[in-house]
mmCIF file of C-alpha atoms in Angstrom:
data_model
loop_
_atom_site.group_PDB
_atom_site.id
_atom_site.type_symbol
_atom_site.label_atom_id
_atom_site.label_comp_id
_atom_site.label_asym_id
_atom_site.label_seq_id
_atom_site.Cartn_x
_atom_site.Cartn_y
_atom_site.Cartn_z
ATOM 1 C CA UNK V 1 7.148 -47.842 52.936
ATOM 2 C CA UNK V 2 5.534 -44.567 53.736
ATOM 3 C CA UNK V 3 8.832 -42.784 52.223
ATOM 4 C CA UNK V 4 8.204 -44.798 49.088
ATOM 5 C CA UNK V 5 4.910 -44.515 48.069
ATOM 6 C CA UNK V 6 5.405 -40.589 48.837
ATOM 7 C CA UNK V 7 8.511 -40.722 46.716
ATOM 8 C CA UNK V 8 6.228 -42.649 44.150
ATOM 9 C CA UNK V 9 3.913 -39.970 44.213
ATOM 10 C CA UNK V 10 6.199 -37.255 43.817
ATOM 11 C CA UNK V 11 7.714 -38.272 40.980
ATOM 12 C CA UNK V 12 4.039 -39.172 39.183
ATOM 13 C CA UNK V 13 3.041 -35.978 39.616
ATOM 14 C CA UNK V 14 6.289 -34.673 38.149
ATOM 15 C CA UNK V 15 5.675 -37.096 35.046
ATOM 16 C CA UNK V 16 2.195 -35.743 34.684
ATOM 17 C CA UNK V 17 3.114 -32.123 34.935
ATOM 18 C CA UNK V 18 5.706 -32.804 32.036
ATOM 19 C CA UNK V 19 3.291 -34.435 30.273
ATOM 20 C CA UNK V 20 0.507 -31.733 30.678
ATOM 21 C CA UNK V 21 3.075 -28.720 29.783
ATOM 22 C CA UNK V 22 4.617 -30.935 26.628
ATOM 23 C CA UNK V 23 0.590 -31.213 25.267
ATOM 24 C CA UNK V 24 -0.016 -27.779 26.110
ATOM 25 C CA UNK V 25 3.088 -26.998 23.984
ATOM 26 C CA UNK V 26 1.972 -28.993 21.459
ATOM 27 C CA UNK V 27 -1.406 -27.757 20.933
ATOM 28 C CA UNK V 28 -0.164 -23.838 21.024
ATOM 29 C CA UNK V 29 2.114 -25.465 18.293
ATOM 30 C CA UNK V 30 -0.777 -26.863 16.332
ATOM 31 C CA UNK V 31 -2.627 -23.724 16.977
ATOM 32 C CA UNK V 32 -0.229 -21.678 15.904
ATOM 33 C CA UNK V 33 0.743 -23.580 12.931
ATOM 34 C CA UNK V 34 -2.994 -23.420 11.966
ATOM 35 C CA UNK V 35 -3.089 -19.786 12.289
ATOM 36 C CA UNK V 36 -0.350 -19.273 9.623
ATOM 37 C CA UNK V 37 -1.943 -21.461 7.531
ATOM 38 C CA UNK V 38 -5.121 -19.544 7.444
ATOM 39 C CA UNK V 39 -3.324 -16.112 7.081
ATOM 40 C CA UNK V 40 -1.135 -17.523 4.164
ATOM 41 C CA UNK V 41 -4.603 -19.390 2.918
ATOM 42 C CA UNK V 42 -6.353 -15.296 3.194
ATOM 43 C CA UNK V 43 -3.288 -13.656 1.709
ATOM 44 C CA UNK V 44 -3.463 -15.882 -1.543
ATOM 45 C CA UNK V 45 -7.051 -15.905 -2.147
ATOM 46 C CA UNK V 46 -6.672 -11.755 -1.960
ATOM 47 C CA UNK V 47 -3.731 -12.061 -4.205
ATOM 48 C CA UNK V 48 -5.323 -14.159 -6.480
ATOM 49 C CA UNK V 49 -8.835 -11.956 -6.407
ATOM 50 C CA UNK V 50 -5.707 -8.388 -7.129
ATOM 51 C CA UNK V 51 -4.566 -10.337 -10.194
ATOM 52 C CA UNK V 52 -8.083 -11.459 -11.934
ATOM 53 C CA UNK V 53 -8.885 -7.481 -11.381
ATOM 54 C CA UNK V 54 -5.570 -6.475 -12.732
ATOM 55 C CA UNK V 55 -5.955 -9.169 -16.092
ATOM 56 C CA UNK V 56 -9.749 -7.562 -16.416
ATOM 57 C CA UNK V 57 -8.523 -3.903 -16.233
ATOM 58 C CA UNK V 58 -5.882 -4.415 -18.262
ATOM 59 C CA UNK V 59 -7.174 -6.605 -20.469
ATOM 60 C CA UNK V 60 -4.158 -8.915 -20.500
ATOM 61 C CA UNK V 61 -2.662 -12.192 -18.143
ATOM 62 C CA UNK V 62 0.533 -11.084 -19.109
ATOM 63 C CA UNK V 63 0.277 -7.340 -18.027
ATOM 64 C CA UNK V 64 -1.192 -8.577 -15.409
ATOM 65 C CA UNK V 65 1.140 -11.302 -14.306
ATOM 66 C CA UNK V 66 3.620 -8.232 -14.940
ATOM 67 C CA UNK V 67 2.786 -5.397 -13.017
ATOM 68 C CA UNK V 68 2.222 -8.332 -9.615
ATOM 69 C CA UNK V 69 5.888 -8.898 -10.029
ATOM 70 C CA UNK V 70 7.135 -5.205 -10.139
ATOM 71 C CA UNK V 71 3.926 -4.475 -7.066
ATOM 72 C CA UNK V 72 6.161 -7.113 -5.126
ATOM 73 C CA UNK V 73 9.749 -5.407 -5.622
ATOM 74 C CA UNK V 74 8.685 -2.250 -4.875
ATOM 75 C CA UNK V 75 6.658 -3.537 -1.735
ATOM 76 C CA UNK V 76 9.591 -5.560 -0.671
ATOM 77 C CA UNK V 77 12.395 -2.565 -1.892
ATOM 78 C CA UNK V 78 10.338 0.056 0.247
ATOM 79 C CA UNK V 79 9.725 -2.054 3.182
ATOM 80 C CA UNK V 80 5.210 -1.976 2.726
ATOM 81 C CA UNK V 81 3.456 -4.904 3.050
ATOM 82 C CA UNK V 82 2.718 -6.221 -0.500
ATOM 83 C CA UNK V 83 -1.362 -7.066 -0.954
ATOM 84 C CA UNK V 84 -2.163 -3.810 0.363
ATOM 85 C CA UNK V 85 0.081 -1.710 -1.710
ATOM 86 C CA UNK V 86 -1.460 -4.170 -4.980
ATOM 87 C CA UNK V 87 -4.567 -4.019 -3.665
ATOM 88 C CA UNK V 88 -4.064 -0.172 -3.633
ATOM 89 C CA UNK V 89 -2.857 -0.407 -7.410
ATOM 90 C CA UNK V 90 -5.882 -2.606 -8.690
ATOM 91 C CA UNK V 91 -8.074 0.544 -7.265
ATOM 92 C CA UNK V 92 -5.576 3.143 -8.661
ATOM 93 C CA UNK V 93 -5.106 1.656 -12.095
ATOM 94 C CA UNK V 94 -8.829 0.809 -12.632
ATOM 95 C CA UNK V 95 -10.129 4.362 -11.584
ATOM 96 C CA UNK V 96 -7.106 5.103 -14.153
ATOM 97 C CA UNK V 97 -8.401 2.801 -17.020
ATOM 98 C CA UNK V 98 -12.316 4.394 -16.433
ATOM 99 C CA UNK V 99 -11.319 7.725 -16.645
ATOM 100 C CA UNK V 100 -8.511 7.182 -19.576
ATOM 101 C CA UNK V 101 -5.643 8.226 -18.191
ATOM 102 C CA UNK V 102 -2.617 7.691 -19.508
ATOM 103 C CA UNK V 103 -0.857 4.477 -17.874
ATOM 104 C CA UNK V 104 2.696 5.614 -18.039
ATOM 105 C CA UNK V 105 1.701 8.677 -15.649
ATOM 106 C CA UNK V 106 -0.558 6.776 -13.265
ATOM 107 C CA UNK V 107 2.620 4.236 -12.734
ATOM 108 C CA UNK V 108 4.508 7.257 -12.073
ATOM 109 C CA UNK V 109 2.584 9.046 -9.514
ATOM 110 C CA UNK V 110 1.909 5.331 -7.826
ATOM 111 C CA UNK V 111 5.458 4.598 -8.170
ATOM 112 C CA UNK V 112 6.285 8.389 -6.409
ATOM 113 C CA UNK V 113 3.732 8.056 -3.925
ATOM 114 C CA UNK V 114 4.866 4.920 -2.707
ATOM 115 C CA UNK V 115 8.753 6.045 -2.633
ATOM 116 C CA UNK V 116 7.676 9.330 -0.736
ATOM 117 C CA UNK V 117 5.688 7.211 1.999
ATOM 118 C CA UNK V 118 8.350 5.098 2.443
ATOM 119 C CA UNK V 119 11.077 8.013 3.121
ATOM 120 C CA UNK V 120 8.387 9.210 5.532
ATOM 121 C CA UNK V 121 8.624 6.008 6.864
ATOM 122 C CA UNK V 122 4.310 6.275 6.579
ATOM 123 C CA UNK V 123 2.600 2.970 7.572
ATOM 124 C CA UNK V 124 1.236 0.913 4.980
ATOM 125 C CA UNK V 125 -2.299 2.514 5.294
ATOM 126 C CA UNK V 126 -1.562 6.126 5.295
ATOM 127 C CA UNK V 127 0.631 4.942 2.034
ATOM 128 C CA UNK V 128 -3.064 3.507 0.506
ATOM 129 C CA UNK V 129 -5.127 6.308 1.833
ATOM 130 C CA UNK V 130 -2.673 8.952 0.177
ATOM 131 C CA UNK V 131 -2.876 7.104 -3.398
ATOM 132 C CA UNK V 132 -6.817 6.902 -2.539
ATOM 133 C CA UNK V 133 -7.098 10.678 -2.673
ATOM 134 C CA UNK V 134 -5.268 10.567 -5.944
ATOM 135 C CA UNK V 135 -7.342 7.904 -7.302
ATOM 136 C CA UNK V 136 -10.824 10.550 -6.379
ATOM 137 C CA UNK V 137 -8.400 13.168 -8.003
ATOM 138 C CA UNK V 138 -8.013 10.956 -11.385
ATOM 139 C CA UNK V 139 -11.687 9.994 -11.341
ATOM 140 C CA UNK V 140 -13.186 13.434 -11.538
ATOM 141 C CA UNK V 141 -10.848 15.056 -13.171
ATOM 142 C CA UNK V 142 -11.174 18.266 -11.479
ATOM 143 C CA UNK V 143 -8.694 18.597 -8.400
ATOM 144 C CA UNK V 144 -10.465 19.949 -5.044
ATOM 145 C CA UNK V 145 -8.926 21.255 -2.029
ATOM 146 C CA UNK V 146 -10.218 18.529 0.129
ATOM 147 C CA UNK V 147 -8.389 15.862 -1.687
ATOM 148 C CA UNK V 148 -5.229 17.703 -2.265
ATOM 149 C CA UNK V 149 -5.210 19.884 1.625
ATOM 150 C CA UNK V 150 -7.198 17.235 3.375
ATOM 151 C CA UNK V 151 -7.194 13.673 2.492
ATOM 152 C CA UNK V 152 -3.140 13.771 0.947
ATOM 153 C CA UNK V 153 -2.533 16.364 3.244
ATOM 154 C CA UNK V 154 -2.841 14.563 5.831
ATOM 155 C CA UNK V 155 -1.134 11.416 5.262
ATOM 156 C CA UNK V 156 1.545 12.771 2.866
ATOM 157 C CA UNK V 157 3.189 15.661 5.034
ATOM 158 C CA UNK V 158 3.860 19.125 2.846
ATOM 159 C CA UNK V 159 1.637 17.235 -0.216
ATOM 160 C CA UNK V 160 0.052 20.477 -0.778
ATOM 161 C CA UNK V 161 3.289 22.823 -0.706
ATOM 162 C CA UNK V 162 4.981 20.033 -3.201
ATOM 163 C CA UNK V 163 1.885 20.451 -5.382
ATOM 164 C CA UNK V 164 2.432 23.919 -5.459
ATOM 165 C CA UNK V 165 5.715 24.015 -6.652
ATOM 166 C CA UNK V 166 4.873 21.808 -8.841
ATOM 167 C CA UNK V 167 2.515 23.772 -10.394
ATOM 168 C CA UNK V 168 4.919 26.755 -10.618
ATOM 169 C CA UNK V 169 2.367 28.395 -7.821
ATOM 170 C CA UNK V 170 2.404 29.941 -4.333
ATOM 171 C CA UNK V 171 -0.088 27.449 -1.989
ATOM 172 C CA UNK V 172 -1.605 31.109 -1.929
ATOM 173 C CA UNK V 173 -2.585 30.658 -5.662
ATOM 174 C CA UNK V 174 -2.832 27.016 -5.728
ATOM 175 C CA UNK V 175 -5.404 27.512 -3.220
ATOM 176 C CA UNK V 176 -7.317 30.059 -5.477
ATOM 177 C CA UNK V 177 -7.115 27.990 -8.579
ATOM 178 C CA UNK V 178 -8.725 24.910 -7.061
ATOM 179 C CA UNK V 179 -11.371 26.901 -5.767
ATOM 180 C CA UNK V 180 -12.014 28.171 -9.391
ATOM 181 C CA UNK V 181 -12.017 24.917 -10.185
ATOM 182 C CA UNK V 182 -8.725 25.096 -12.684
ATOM 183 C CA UNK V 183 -6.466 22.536 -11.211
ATOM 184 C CA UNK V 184 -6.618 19.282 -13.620
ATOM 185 C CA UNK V 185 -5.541 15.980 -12.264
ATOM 186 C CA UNK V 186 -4.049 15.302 -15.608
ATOM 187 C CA UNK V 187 -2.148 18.298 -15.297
ATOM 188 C CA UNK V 188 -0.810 17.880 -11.497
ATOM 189 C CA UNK V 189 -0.217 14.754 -11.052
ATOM 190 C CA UNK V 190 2.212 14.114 -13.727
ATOM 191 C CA UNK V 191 4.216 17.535 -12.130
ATOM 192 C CA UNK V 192 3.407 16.242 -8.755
ATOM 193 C CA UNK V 193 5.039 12.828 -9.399
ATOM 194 C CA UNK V 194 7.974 14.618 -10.693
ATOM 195 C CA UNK V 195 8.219 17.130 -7.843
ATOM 196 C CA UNK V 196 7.801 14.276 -5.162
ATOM 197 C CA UNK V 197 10.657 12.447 -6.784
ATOM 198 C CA UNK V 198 13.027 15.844 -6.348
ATOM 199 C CA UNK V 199 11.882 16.357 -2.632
ATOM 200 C CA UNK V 200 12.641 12.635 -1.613
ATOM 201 C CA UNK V 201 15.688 12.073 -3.875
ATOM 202 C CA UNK V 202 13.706 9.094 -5.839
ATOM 203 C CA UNK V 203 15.644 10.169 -9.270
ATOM 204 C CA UNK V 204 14.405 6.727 -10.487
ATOM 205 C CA UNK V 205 11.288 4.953 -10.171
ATOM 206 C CA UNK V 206 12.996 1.159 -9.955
ATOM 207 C CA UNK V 207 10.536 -1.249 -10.951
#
C-alpha cells in the first residue's frame, strides 16, 4: 500500500511539474507574443508620424507615399534597418526644403551616403549620424571643418580625403578653404556624392 501511494505521489508530482513548465511556456509565449506586438504597434506609429512629415515637406501624399517606398528598397537592398534610415531622410529632406536646396542633389548625396555606409558595413546609427552632419552642412550653407573632419569624419572613414578630391584639392587646401570659410555645401556635396559613388563602386543610385 505504502509502494502505492508513493508511486501515486510520484507520478502527481510529475503531472504537476509538466503542468507548471507547459504554463510557464505558455506565458513566455504570451509574453513574447505581446512584445512583438508592441514593437510592430511602435514601428508603425513612427512610420506613420515619417510619412505625415514627408507629405508636409513635400507638400504632396503622393511624393510622399513615393519616396517611403524607394526609403524601404534601399533600406532592405543595403541591409539598414528601415525607420531609422526614413526617419534620417524626413530630417535630411526637410533641412533640404528650408534651406532650398535642390531635391535631385539632396537624394543623391542621401542615396551615396547610405551606399558608402553600407560597403563600410557602418551600423545603422553611424549611417544617420553621417547624413546628420550633412544635413548641419545643407542648413548653413557654409561647410566647417567640424562637420566635414569631425562629425562625417568620424563615422564615414576617409570622408574628408573623398571631399578633397572631390573638390579638385589637397586635404592641405581643403583644410585652408574651410577655414576661410569658402567651402559651399551646395558646391561639395553634389561633388562629394559623386566622388563617394567612384570610391565605393555605387555607379548607380538604385531606387
Amino acid at each position: 500500500s505504502m509502494g502505492i501511494n508513493q508511486n501515486t505521489s510520484r507520478g502527481f508530482t510529475g503531472v504537476l511539474s509538466t503542468i507548471t513548465s507547459s504554463l510557464s511556456g505558455m506565458a513566455a509565449g504570451f509574453l513574447s507574443a505581446t512584445a512583438l506586438i508592441s514593437n510592430a504597434f511602435t514601428t508603425a506609429l513612427k512610420t506613420d508620424a515619417i510619412k505625415t512629415s514627408l507629405e508636409f515637406t513635400f507638400s504632396s501624399v503622393d511624393v510622399a507615399k513615393q519616396k517611403m517606398n524607394d526609403l524601404r528598397k534601399t533600406a532592405d537592398r543595403l541591409g539598414l534597418e528601415y525607420t531609422s534610415l526614413a526617419d534620417a531622410y524626413r530630417s535630411f529632406a526637410g533641412a533640404a526644403v528650408a534651406s532650398n536646396f535642390p531635391m535631385k542633389d539632396t537624394d543623391k548625396i542621401f542615396n551615396a551616403v547610405a551606399n558608402a555606409g553600407a560597403k563600410l558595413k557602418l551600423t545603422s546609427d553611424q549611417v544617420t549620424g553621417a547624413l546628420t552632419a550633412l544635413q548641419q552642412m545643407i542648413s548653413k550653407g557654409t561647410v566647417q571643418s567640424e562637420e566635414l573632419r569631425g562629425q562625417l569624419g568620424e563615422r564615414l572613414p576617409g570622408a574628408f580625403a573623398i571631399a578633397a578630391r572631390a573638390m579638385g584639392v589637397t586635404q592641405i587646401e581643403l583644410g585652408k578653404l574651410l577655414k576661410d570659410g569658402k567651402v559651399m555645401a551646395a558646391d561639395l556635396l553634389p561633388k562629394l556624392a559623386n566622388e563617394l559613388d567612384k570610391t565605393f563602386s555605387n555607379d548607380k543610385n538604385e531606387n
